[in-house]
């Protein structure tokens, strides 16, 4: 597939459509993984995904650990490689387009928002300053109502299609929020790149 050109909002919010081929197939594979607690696996089982103070549940999350790549199934490696490749290609494009350093990508995770879940306005470098530099969300489906990503200060709201990616700065003034999922389940892959201290 040829590299997609972004739609650009407010100079630094890039929306790349159709960058992930067969996103439904990716979700089906993720859901079909048989997790074995006795083995170290590249992609974890689903676990509850909460706010930092643990009182609000967004949904569920799977995390990755590249140390267990070789001992994991080919199917698990293929899903990881697919997600990582898309994130690598387009984060590099974003970095070059804006002439900004990208930094190092944090470990990939896969998340799902349940109906009613939302995330309020925030930056990924807050509430205390961090080394986060660039943030992104790779959307694995669009078979849900609501759940748009909104950048209130920039007047931007996007309902991404399945297989699309939004990249943006991790720092103010790029406060963003995930609006409430009205119905269905939203699958996505959040991504973060950080600069070393």
PDB file of C-alpha atoms in Angstrom:
ATOM      1  CA  UNK A   1       0.000   0.000   0.000  1.00  0.00           C
ATOM      2  CA  UNK A   2       1.280   3.462  -0.925  1.00  0.00           C
ATOM      3  CA  UNK A   3       2.009   5.812   1.954  1.00  0.00           C
ATOM      4  CA  UNK A   4      -1.007   8.001   2.731  1.00  0.00           C
ATOM      5  CA  UNK A   5      -0.791  11.780   2.876  1.00  0.00           C
ATOM      6  CA  UNK A   6      -2.294  13.364   5.988  1.00  0.00           C
ATOM      7  CA  UNK A   7      -5.152  15.769   6.417  1.00  0.00           C
ATOM      8  CA  UNK A   8      -3.647  18.491   8.589  1.00  0.00           C
ATOM      9  CA  UNK A   9      -5.611  20.360  11.244  1.00  0.00           C
ATOM     10  CA  UNK A  10      -4.277  23.343  13.198  1.00  0.00           C
ATOM     11  CA  UNK A  11      -0.789  22.838  11.702  1.00  0.00           C
ATOM     12  CA  UNK A  12       0.260  19.946  13.982  1.00  0.00           C
ATOM     13  CA  UNK A  13      -2.680  17.517  14.150  1.00  0.00           C
ATOM     14  CA  UNK A  14      -2.179  14.978  11.359  1.00  0.00           C
ATOM     15  CA  UNK A  15      -4.918  12.547  10.338  1.00  0.00           C
ATOM     16  CA  UNK A  16      -3.780   9.650   8.142  1.00  0.00           C
ATOM     17  CA  UNK A  17      -6.664   7.610   6.716  1.00  0.00           C
ATOM     18  CA  UNK A  18      -6.528   3.924   5.763  1.00  0.00           C
ATOM     19  CA  UNK A  19      -2.980   3.232   6.940  1.00  0.00           C
ATOM     20  CA  UNK A  20      -3.773  -0.175   8.455  1.00  0.00           C
ATOM     21  CA  UNK A  21      -4.917  -2.850   6.048  1.00  0.00           C
ATOM     22  CA  UNK A  22      -7.635  -5.225   7.292  1.00  0.00           C
ATOM     23  CA  UNK A  23      -8.161  -3.652  10.731  1.00  0.00           C
ATOM     24  CA  UNK A  24     -11.065  -6.029  11.484  1.00  0.00           C
ATOM     25  CA  UNK A  25      -8.741  -8.971  10.933  1.00  0.00           C
ATOM     26  CA  UNK A  26      -6.282  -7.427  13.414  1.00  0.00           C
ATOM     27  CA  UNK A  27      -9.048  -7.118  16.036  1.00  0.00           C
ATOM     28  CA  UNK A  28     -10.197 -10.695  15.398  1.00  0.00           C
ATOM     29  CA  UNK A  29      -6.654 -11.982  15.933  1.00  0.00           C
ATOM     30  CA  UNK A  30      -6.201  -9.907  19.091  1.00  0.00           C
ATOM     31  CA  UNK A  31      -9.444 -11.278  20.529  1.00  0.00           C
ATOM     32  CA  UNK A  32      -8.582 -14.848  19.519  1.00  0.00           C
ATOM     33  CA  UNK A  33      -5.190 -14.980  21.251  1.00  0.00           C
ATOM     34  CA  UNK A  34      -5.123 -17.729  23.842  1.00  0.00           C
ATOM     35  CA  UNK A  35      -3.284 -16.335  26.805  1.00  0.00           C
ATOM     36  CA  UNK A  36      -1.281 -18.792  28.870  1.00  0.00           C
ATOM     37  CA  UNK A  37      -0.349 -17.503  32.332  1.00  0.00           C
ATOM     38  CA  UNK A  38       2.458 -20.028  32.545  1.00  0.00           C
ATOM     39  CA  UNK A  39       4.298 -18.449  29.588  1.00  0.00           C
ATOM     40  CA  UNK A  40       5.889 -15.082  28.996  1.00  0.00           C
ATOM     41  CA  UNK A  41       4.031 -13.612  26.015  1.00  0.00           C
ATOM     42  CA  UNK A  42       4.580 -10.647  23.713  1.00  0.00           C
ATOM     43  CA  UNK A  43       0.970  -9.442  24.107  1.00  0.00           C
ATOM     44  CA  UNK A  44      -0.713  -9.680  27.506  1.00  0.00           C
ATOM     45  CA  UNK A  45      -4.225 -10.806  28.306  1.00  0.00           C
ATOM     46  CA  UNK A  46      -6.942  -8.150  28.652  1.00  0.00           C
ATOM     47  CA  UNK A  47      -6.837  -6.335  31.979  1.00  0.00           C
ATOM     48  CA  UNK A  48      -8.889  -3.482  33.400  1.00  0.00           C
ATOM     49  CA  UNK A  49      -7.885  -0.066  32.109  1.00  0.00           C
ATOM     50  CA  UNK A  50      -8.477   2.658  34.682  1.00  0.00           C
ATOM     51  CA  UNK A  51      -7.659   6.287  35.305  1.00  0.00           C
ATOM     52  CA  UNK A  52      -4.447   6.860  37.264  1.00  0.00           C
ATOM     53  CA  UNK A  53      -6.405   7.076  40.526  1.00  0.00           C
ATOM     54  CA  UNK A  54      -8.145   3.742  39.711  1.00  0.00           C
ATOM     55  CA  UNK A  55     -11.673   5.013  40.297  1.00  0.00           C
ATOM     56  CA  UNK A  56     -12.806   5.324  36.678  1.00  0.00           C
ATOM     57  CA  UNK A  57     -12.802   2.361  34.285  1.00  0.00           C
ATOM     58  CA  UNK A  58     -12.321   3.189  30.595  1.00  0.00           C
ATOM     59  CA  UNK A  59     -12.396  -0.398  29.389  1.00  0.00           C
ATOM     60  CA  UNK A  60      -9.701  -3.017  28.943  1.00  0.00           C
ATOM     61  CA  UNK A  61      -6.114  -2.974  27.734  1.00  0.00           C
ATOM     62  CA  UNK A  62      -3.468  -5.357  26.453  1.00  0.00           C
ATOM     63  CA  UNK A  63       0.170  -4.372  26.854  1.00  0.00           C
ATOM     64  CA  UNK A  64       3.233  -5.612  25.005  1.00  0.00           C
ATOM     65  CA  UNK A  65       6.684  -6.701  26.112  1.00  0.00           C
ATOM     66  CA  UNK A  66       9.214  -6.973  23.287  1.00  0.00           C
ATOM     67  CA  UNK A  67      11.477  -9.106  25.529  1.00  0.00           C
ATOM     68  CA  UNK A  68       9.058 -11.989  24.923  1.00  0.00           C
ATOM     69  CA  UNK A  69       8.906 -11.580  21.131  1.00  0.00           C
ATOM     70  CA  UNK A  70      10.860 -14.730  20.251  1.00  0.00           C
ATOM     71  CA  UNK A  71       8.933 -16.992  22.642  1.00  0.00           C
ATOM     72  CA  UNK A  72       5.508 -15.880  21.347  1.00  0.00           C
ATOM     73  CA  UNK A  73       3.362 -17.326  18.569  1.00  0.00           C
ATOM     74  CA  UNK A  74       3.786 -16.280  14.952  1.00  0.00           C
ATOM     75  CA  UNK A  75       0.254 -14.836  14.988  1.00  0.00           C
ATOM     76  CA  UNK A  76       1.122 -12.640  17.957  1.00  0.00           C
ATOM     77  CA  UNK A  77       4.368 -11.539  16.292  1.00  0.00           C
ATOM     78  CA  UNK A  78       2.474 -10.726  13.077  1.00  0.00           C
ATOM     79  CA  UNK A  79      -0.046  -8.500  14.881  1.00  0.00           C
ATOM     80  CA  UNK A  80       2.727  -6.719  16.781  1.00  0.00           C
ATOM     81  CA  UNK A  81       4.762  -6.242  13.578  1.00  0.00           C
ATOM     82  CA  UNK A  82       1.727  -4.889  11.711  1.00  0.00           C
ATOM     83  CA  UNK A  83       0.926  -2.302  14.385  1.00  0.00           C
ATOM     84  CA  UNK A  84       4.564  -1.353  14.912  1.00  0.00           C
ATOM     85  CA  UNK A  85       5.210  -0.915  11.177  1.00  0.00           C
ATOM     86  CA  UNK A  86       2.291   1.485  10.710  1.00  0.00           C
ATOM     87  CA  UNK A  87       3.238   3.503  13.781  1.00  0.00           C
ATOM     88  CA  UNK A  88       6.896   3.667  12.686  1.00  0.00           C
ATOM     89  CA  UNK A  89       6.212   4.739   9.090  1.00  0.00           C
ATOM     90  CA  UNK A  90       3.777   7.498   9.948  1.00  0.00           C
ATOM     91  CA  UNK A  91       5.481   8.823  13.075  1.00  0.00           C
ATOM     92  CA  UNK A  92       8.640   9.272  11.002  1.00  0.00           C
ATOM     93  CA  UNK A  93       6.610  11.066   8.325  1.00  0.00           C
ATOM     94  CA  UNK A  94       5.114  13.321  11.007  1.00  0.00           C
ATOM     95  CA  UNK A  95       8.532  14.074  12.504  1.00  0.00           C
ATOM     96  CA  UNK A  96      10.052  14.920   9.107  1.00  0.00           C
ATOM     97  CA  UNK A  97       7.060  17.008   7.995  1.00  0.00           C
ATOM     98  CA  UNK A  98       7.291  19.220  11.076  1.00  0.00           C
ATOM     99  CA  UNK A  99      11.097  19.070  11.460  1.00  0.00           C
ATOM    100  CA  UNK A 100      10.779  17.985  15.079  1.00  0.00           C
ATOM    101  CA  UNK A 101      12.653  15.246  16.909  1.00  0.00           C
ATOM    102  CA  UNK A 102      10.505  12.163  17.368  1.00  0.00           C
ATOM    103  CA  UNK A 103      12.232  10.441  20.252  1.00  0.00           C
ATOM    104  CA  UNK A 104      11.745   6.823  21.314  1.00  0.00           C
ATOM    105  CA  UNK A 105       8.474   4.962  21.003  1.00  0.00           C
ATOM    106  CA  UNK A 106       7.034   3.621  24.253  1.00  0.00           C
ATOM    107  CA  UNK A 107       5.778   0.010  24.296  1.00  0.00           C
ATOM    108  CA  UNK A 108       2.650  -0.586  22.225  1.00  0.00           C
ATOM    109  CA  UNK A 109      -0.669  -1.192  23.929  1.00  0.00           C
ATOM    110  CA  UNK A 110      -4.099  -2.117  22.597  1.00  0.00           C
ATOM    111  CA  UNK A 111      -7.137  -0.647  24.315  1.00  0.00           C
ATOM    112  CA  UNK A 112     -10.885  -0.853  24.091  1.00  0.00           C
ATOM    113  CA  UNK A 113     -13.391   1.669  25.379  1.00  0.00           C
ATOM    114  CA  UNK A 114     -16.725   0.282  26.519  1.00  0.00           C
ATOM    115  CA  UNK A 115     -20.062   1.978  25.900  1.00  0.00           C
ATOM    116  CA  UNK A 116     -20.334   5.103  28.059  1.00  0.00           C
ATOM    117  CA  UNK A 117     -16.576   5.471  28.564  1.00  0.00           C
ATOM    118  CA  UNK A 118     -14.734   8.686  27.780  1.00  0.00           C
ATOM    119  CA  UNK A 119     -11.490  10.457  28.674  1.00  0.00           C
ATOM    120  CA  UNK A 120     -11.571  14.120  29.625  1.00  0.00           C
ATOM    121  CA  UNK A 121      -9.368  16.905  28.308  1.00  0.00           C
ATOM    122  CA  UNK A 122      -5.661  16.306  28.926  1.00  0.00           C
ATOM    123  CA  UNK A 123      -2.229  16.321  27.362  1.00  0.00           C
ATOM    124  CA  UNK A 124       0.001  13.268  27.513  1.00  0.00           C
ATOM    125  CA  UNK A 125       2.714  15.301  29.233  1.00  0.00           C
ATOM    126  CA  UNK A 126       0.448  16.376  32.114  1.00  0.00           C
ATOM    127  CA  UNK A 127      -0.265  16.888  34.935  1.00  0.00           C
ATOM    128  CA  UNK A 128       3.482  16.975  35.605  1.00  0.00           C
ATOM    129  CA  UNK A 129       6.016  17.609  32.832  1.00  0.00           C
ATOM    130  CA  UNK A 130       7.363  14.455  31.241  1.00  0.00           C
ATOM    131  CA  UNK A 131       9.554  13.625  28.288  1.00  0.00           C
ATOM    132  CA  UNK A 132       6.536  12.810  26.076  1.00  0.00           C
ATOM    133  CA  UNK A 133       6.930  14.537  22.734  1.00  0.00           C
ATOM    134  CA  UNK A 134       4.507  13.040  20.196  1.00  0.00           C
ATOM    135  CA  UNK A 135       1.254  11.154  20.776  1.00  0.00           C
ATOM    136  CA  UNK A 136      -0.887   9.102  18.455  1.00  0.00           C
ATOM    137  CA  UNK A 137      -3.971   6.941  18.260  1.00  0.00           C
ATOM    138  CA  UNK A 138      -4.307   4.140  15.711  1.00  0.00           C
ATOM    139  CA  UNK A 139      -8.004   3.316  15.342  1.00  0.00           C
ATOM    140  CA  UNK A 140      -8.754  -0.354  14.768  1.00  0.00           C
ATOM    141  CA  UNK A 141     -12.500  -0.016  14.168  1.00  0.00           C
ATOM    142  CA  UNK A 142     -15.269   2.502  13.573  1.00  0.00           C
ATOM    143  CA  UNK A 143     -18.273   0.278  14.364  1.00  0.00           C
ATOM    144  CA  UNK A 144     -19.346   2.336  17.375  1.00  0.00           C
ATOM    145  CA  UNK A 145     -21.256   5.565  17.936  1.00  0.00           C
ATOM    146  CA  UNK A 146     -19.577   8.577  19.508  1.00  0.00           C
ATOM    147  CA  UNK A 147     -15.981   8.197  20.649  1.00  0.00           C
ATOM    148  CA  UNK A 148     -14.548  11.017  18.538  1.00  0.00           C
ATOM    149  CA  UNK A 149     -11.189  12.583  19.382  1.00  0.00           C
ATOM    150  CA  UNK A 150     -11.579  16.276  20.104  1.00  0.00           C
ATOM    151  CA  UNK A 151      -9.032  19.079  20.435  1.00  0.00           C
ATOM    152  CA  UNK A 152     -11.149  21.833  22.056  1.00  0.00           C
ATOM    153  CA  UNK A 153      -8.553  24.620  21.937  1.00  0.00           C
ATOM    154  CA  UNK A 154      -7.969  24.042  18.225  1.00  0.00           C
ATOM    155  CA  UNK A 155     -11.669  23.570  17.372  1.00  0.00           C
ATOM    156  CA  UNK A 156     -10.944  20.133  15.862  1.00  0.00           C
ATOM    157  CA  UNK A 157     -13.101  17.015  16.226  1.00  0.00           C
ATOM    158  CA  UNK A 158     -12.363  13.847  14.241  1.00  0.00           C
ATOM    159  CA  UNK A 159     -14.326  10.586  13.978  1.00  0.00           C
ATOM    160  CA  UNK A 160     -11.549   8.423  12.502  1.00  0.00           C
ATOM    161  CA  UNK A 161     -12.352   5.582  10.166  1.00  0.00           C
ATOM    162  CA  UNK A 162     -11.109   2.057  10.904  1.00  0.00           C
ATOM    163  CA  UNK A 163      -7.411   1.715  10.139  1.00  0.00           C
ATOM    164  CA  UNK A 164      -6.658   5.425  10.516  1.00  0.00           C
ATOM    165  CA  UNK A 165      -4.074   7.228  12.637  1.00  0.00           C
ATOM    166  CA  UNK A 166      -4.079  10.615  14.376  1.00  0.00           C
ATOM    167  CA  UNK A 167      -0.705  12.100  15.434  1.00  0.00           C
ATOM    168  CA  UNK A 168      -0.263  15.270  17.487  1.00  0.00           C
ATOM    169  CA  UNK A 169       2.061  16.948  20.020  1.00  0.00           C
ATOM    170  CA  UNK A 170       1.969  15.539  23.563  1.00  0.00           C
ATOM    171  CA  UNK A 171       2.242  19.000  25.111  1.00  0.00           C
ATOM    172  CA  UNK A 172       0.022  22.074  25.652  1.00  0.00           C
ATOM    173  CA  UNK A 173      -1.830  23.630  23.957  1.00  0.00           C
ATOM    174  CA  UNK A 174      -2.833  20.300  22.341  1.00  0.00           C
ATOM    175  CA  UNK A 175      -5.303  19.266  25.019  1.00  0.00           C
ATOM    176  CA  UNK A 176      -7.449  16.452  23.664  1.00  0.00           C
ATOM    177  CA  UNK A 177     -10.297  14.290  24.815  1.00  0.00           C
ATOM    178  CA  UNK A 178     -11.942  11.064  23.787  1.00  0.00           C
ATOM    179  CA  UNK A 179     -15.660  11.766  23.677  1.00  0.00           C
ATOM    180  CA  UNK A 180     -18.049   9.234  25.188  1.00  0.00           C
ATOM    181  CA  UNK A 181     -18.759   6.041  23.295  1.00  0.00           C
ATOM    182  CA  UNK A 182     -22.551   6.049  22.919  1.00  0.00           C
ATOM    183  CA  UNK A 183     -22.824   2.429  21.811  1.00  0.00           C
ATOM    184  CA  UNK A 184     -20.503  -0.352  20.744  1.00  0.00           C
ATOM    185  CA  UNK A 185     -16.848  -0.918  21.657  1.00  0.00           C
ATOM    186  CA  UNK A 186     -13.996   1.260  20.383  1.00  0.00           C
ATOM    187  CA  UNK A 187     -10.692  -0.529  19.712  1.00  0.00           C
ATOM    188  CA  UNK A 188      -7.539   1.530  19.380  1.00  0.00           C
ATOM    189  CA  UNK A 189      -3.822   1.499  19.820  1.00  0.00           C
ATOM    190  CA  UNK A 190      -2.501   4.574  21.688  1.00  0.00           C
ATOM    191  CA  UNK A 191       1.144   5.413  21.039  1.00  0.00           C
ATOM    192  CA  UNK A 192       3.673   7.755  22.602  1.00  0.00           C
ATOM    193  CA  UNK A 193       7.175   8.895  21.686  1.00  0.00           C
ATOM    194  CA  UNK A 194       9.404  10.495  24.263  1.00  0.00           C
ATOM    195  CA  UNK A 195      12.660  12.396  24.361  1.00  0.00           C
ATOM    196  CA  UNK A 196      15.409  11.155  26.646  1.00  0.00           C
ATOM    197  CA  UNK A 197      16.255  13.236  29.707  1.00  0.00           C
TER     198      UNK A 197
END
